[in-house]
Coordinates of C-alpha atoms in Angstrom, one line a residue:
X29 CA -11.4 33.5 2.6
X30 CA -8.1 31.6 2.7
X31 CA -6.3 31.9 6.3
X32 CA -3.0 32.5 6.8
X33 CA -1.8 30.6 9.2
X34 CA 1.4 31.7 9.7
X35 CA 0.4 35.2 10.6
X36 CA 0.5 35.9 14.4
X37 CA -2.2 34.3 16.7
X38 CA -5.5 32.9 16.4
X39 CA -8.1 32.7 18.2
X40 CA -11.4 30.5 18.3
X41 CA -14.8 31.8 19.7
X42 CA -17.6 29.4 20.8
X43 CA -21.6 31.2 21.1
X44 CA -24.6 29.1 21.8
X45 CA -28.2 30.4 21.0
X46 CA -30.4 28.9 23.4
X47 CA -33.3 30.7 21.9
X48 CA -33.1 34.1 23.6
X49 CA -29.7 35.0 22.2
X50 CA -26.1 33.5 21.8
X51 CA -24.4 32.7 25.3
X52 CA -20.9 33.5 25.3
X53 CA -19.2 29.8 25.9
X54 CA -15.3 30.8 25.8
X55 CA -12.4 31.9 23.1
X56 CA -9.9 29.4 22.9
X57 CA -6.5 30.0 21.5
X58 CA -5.6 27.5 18.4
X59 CA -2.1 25.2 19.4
X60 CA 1.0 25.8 17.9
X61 CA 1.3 22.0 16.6
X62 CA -1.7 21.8 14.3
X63 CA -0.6 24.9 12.9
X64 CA 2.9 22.9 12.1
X65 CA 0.9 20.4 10.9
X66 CA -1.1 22.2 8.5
X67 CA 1.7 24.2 7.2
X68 CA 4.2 21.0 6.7
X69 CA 1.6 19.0 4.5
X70 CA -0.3 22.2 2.6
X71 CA 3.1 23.2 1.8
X72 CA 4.5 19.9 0.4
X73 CA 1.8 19.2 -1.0
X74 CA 1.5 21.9 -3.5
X75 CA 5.1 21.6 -4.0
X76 CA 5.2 18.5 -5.2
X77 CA 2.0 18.2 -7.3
X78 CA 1.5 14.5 -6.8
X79 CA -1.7 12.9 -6.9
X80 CA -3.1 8.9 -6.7
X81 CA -3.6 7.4 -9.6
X82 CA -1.0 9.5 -11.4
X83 CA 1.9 8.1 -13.7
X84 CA 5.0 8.6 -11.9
X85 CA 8.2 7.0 -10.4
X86 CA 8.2 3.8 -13.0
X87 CA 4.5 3.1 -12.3
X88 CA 1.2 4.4 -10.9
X89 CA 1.1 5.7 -8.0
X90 CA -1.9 4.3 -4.7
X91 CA -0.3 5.7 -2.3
X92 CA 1.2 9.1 -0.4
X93 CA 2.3 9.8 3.0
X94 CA 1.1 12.8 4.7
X95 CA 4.1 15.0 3.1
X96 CA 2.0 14.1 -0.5
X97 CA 5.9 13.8 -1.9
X98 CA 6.2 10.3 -0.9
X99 CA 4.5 7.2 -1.4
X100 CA 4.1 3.6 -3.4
X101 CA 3.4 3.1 -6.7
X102 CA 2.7 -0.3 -8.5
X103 CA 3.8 -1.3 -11.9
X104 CA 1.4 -0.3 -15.3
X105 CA 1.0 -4.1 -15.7
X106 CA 0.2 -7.3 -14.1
X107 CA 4.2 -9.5 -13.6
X108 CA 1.7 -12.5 -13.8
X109 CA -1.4 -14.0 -14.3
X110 CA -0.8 -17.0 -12.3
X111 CA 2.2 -17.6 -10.5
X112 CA 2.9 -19.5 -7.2
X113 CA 3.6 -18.2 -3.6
X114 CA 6.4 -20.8 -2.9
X115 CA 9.7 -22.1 -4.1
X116 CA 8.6 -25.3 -4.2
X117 CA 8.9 -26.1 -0.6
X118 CA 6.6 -25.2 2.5
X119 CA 8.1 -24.0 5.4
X120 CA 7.9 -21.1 7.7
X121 CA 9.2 -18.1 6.3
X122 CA 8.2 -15.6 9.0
X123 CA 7.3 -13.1 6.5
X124 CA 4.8 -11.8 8.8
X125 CA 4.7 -8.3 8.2
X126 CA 1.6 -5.8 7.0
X127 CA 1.0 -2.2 6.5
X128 CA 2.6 0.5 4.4
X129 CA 6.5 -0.6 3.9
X130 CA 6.1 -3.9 5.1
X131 CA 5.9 -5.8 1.6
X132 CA 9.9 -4.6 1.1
X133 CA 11.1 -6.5 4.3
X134 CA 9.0 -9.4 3.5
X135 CA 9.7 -10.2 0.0
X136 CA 13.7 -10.4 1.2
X137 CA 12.8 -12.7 3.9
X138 CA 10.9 -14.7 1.4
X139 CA 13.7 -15.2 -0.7
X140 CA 16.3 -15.7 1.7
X141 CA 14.0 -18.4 3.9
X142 CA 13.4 -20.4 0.3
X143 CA 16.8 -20.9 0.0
X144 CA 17.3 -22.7 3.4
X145 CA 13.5 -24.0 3.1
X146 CA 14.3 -25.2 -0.3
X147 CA 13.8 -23.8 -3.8
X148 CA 13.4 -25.7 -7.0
X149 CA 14.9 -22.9 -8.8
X150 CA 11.3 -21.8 -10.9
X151 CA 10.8 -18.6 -9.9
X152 CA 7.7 -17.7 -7.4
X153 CA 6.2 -14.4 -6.5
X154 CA 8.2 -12.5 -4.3
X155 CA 11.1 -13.4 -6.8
X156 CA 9.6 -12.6 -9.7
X157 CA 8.6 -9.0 -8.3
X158 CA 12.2 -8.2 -6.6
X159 CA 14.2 -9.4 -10.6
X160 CA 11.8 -7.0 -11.9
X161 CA 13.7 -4.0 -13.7
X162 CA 11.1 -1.0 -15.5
X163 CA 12.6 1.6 -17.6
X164 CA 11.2 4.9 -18.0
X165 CA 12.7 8.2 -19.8
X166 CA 16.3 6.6 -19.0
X167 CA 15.6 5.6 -15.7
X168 CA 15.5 2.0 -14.8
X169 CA 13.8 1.4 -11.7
X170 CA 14.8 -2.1 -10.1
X171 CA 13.7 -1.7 -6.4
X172 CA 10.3 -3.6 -6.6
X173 CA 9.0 -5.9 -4.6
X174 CA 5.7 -7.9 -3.3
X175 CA 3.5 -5.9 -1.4
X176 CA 2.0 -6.3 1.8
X177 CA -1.8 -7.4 2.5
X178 CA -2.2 -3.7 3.8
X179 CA -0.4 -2.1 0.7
X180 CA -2.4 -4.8 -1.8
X181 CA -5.5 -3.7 -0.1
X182 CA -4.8 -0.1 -0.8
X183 CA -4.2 -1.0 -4.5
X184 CA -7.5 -2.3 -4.7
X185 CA -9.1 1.0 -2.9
X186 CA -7.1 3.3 -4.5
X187 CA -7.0 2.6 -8.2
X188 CA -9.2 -0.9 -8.8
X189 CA -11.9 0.9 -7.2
X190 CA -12.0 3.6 -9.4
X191 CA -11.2 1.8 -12.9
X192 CA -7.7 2.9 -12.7
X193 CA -4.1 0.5 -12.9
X194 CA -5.5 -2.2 -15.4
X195 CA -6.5 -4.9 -12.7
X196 CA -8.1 -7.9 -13.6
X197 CA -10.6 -9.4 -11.6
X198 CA -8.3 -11.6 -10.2
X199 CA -6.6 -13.1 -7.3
X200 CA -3.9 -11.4 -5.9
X201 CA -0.7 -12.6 -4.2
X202 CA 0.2 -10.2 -1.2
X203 CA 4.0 -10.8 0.4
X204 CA 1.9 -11.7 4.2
X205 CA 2.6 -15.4 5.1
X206 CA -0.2 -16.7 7.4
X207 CA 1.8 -20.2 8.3
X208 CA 3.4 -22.7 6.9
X209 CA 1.9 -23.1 3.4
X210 CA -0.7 -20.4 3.5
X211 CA -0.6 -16.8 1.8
X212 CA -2.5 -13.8 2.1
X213 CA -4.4 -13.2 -1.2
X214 CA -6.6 -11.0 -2.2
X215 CA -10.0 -11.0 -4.6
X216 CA -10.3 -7.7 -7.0
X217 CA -13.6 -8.6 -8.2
X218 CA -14.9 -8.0 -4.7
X219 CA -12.2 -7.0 -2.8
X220 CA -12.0 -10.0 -0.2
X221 CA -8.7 -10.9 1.6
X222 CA -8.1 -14.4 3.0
X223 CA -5.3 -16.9 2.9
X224 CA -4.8 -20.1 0.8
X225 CA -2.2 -22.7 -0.5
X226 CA 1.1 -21.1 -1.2
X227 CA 1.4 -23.5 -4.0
X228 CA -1.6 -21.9 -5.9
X229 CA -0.7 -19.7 -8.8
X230 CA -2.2 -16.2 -8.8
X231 CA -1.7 -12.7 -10.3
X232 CA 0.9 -11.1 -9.3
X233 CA 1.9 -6.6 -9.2
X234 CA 5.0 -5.5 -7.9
X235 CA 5.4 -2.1 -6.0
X236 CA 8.1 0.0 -5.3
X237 CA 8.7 3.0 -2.9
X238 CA 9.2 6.5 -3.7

């Protein structure tokens, strides 16, 4: 049966059967928070429909915060098949950040550390992902940028994984500096993440928030 957990109180009892009958152990009054909990996410859930791996919000989406109405998607197509990290010059960019969000920050201070590091004016990865404009049904969505190693990662488990978002088998650029001229990358044929020459030129998919 379904519960309604918004209906007064309820209440959980524990019995242990010790072999000569159950042993009453306790009833236990369920907290007001999970309740909130529960209610905030079923609710939001099921009001906005939204599942991985479905078409929305200018690409497909691999990610949703607990509300299920928020989340990342990443564009319907590879922005390159081998493209480099760099502008042309290595230097510290101190795009260090990982986890959900963290590719947005990063890929501005890429671009605004390559201009005082020195760019060559060819256009690089974090670049090429925050010029990127996608129209869909009249809207133009122009707010992409180079994800994280975390949010890369989450591409690959979330839609690689299961044959879903076109990948190739590929290596992936991920916005995550590791020093000087060294990148966070990662492998979809097998999923491994390490770092490499910011001068090398791998694939590239841009993500956007939602």
């Amino acid at each position: 049966d379904v519960i309604d957990w918004g209906a007064s109180n309820h209440l959980l009892k524990v019995e242990v059967d010790y072999g000569s009958g159950f042993v009453d152990m306790g009833t236990t009054a369920f907290m007001s928070v999970p309740y909130a909990l529960y209610s905030a996410a079923g609710s939001n859930t099921s009001t906005c429909g939204l599942s991985i791996g479905d078409t929305a919000q200018g690409g497909i989406i691999f990610y949703l915060d607990p509300s299920g109405c928020h989340g990342l998607v990443c564009a319907l197509t590879d922005q390159s098949s081998g493209i480099r990290w760099y502008a042309g010059s290595y230097g510290n960019t101190q795009a260090k950040g990982d986890g959900i969000y963290a590719g947005k920050t990063n890929t501005s201070i890429i671009i605004a550390s390559q201009v005082a590091i020195g760019d060559d004016g060819s256009t690089y990865a974090a670049r090429m992902c925050n010029e990127l404009q996608i129209t869909v049904g009249g809207v133009t969505y122009g707010d992409w940028y180079l994800p994280s190693k975390f949010e890369l990662n989450e591409m690959y488990l979330n839609l690689h994984q299961l044959g879903l978002g076109g990948f190739a088998n590929n290596y992936y650029w991920s916005s995550t500096e590791f020093d000087f001229n060294f990148a966070w990358f990662q492998y979809f044929s097998n999923g491994f993440q390490y770092y490499d020459g910011n001068y090398y030129y791998f694939s590239v998919r841009a993500v956007r928030a939602f």
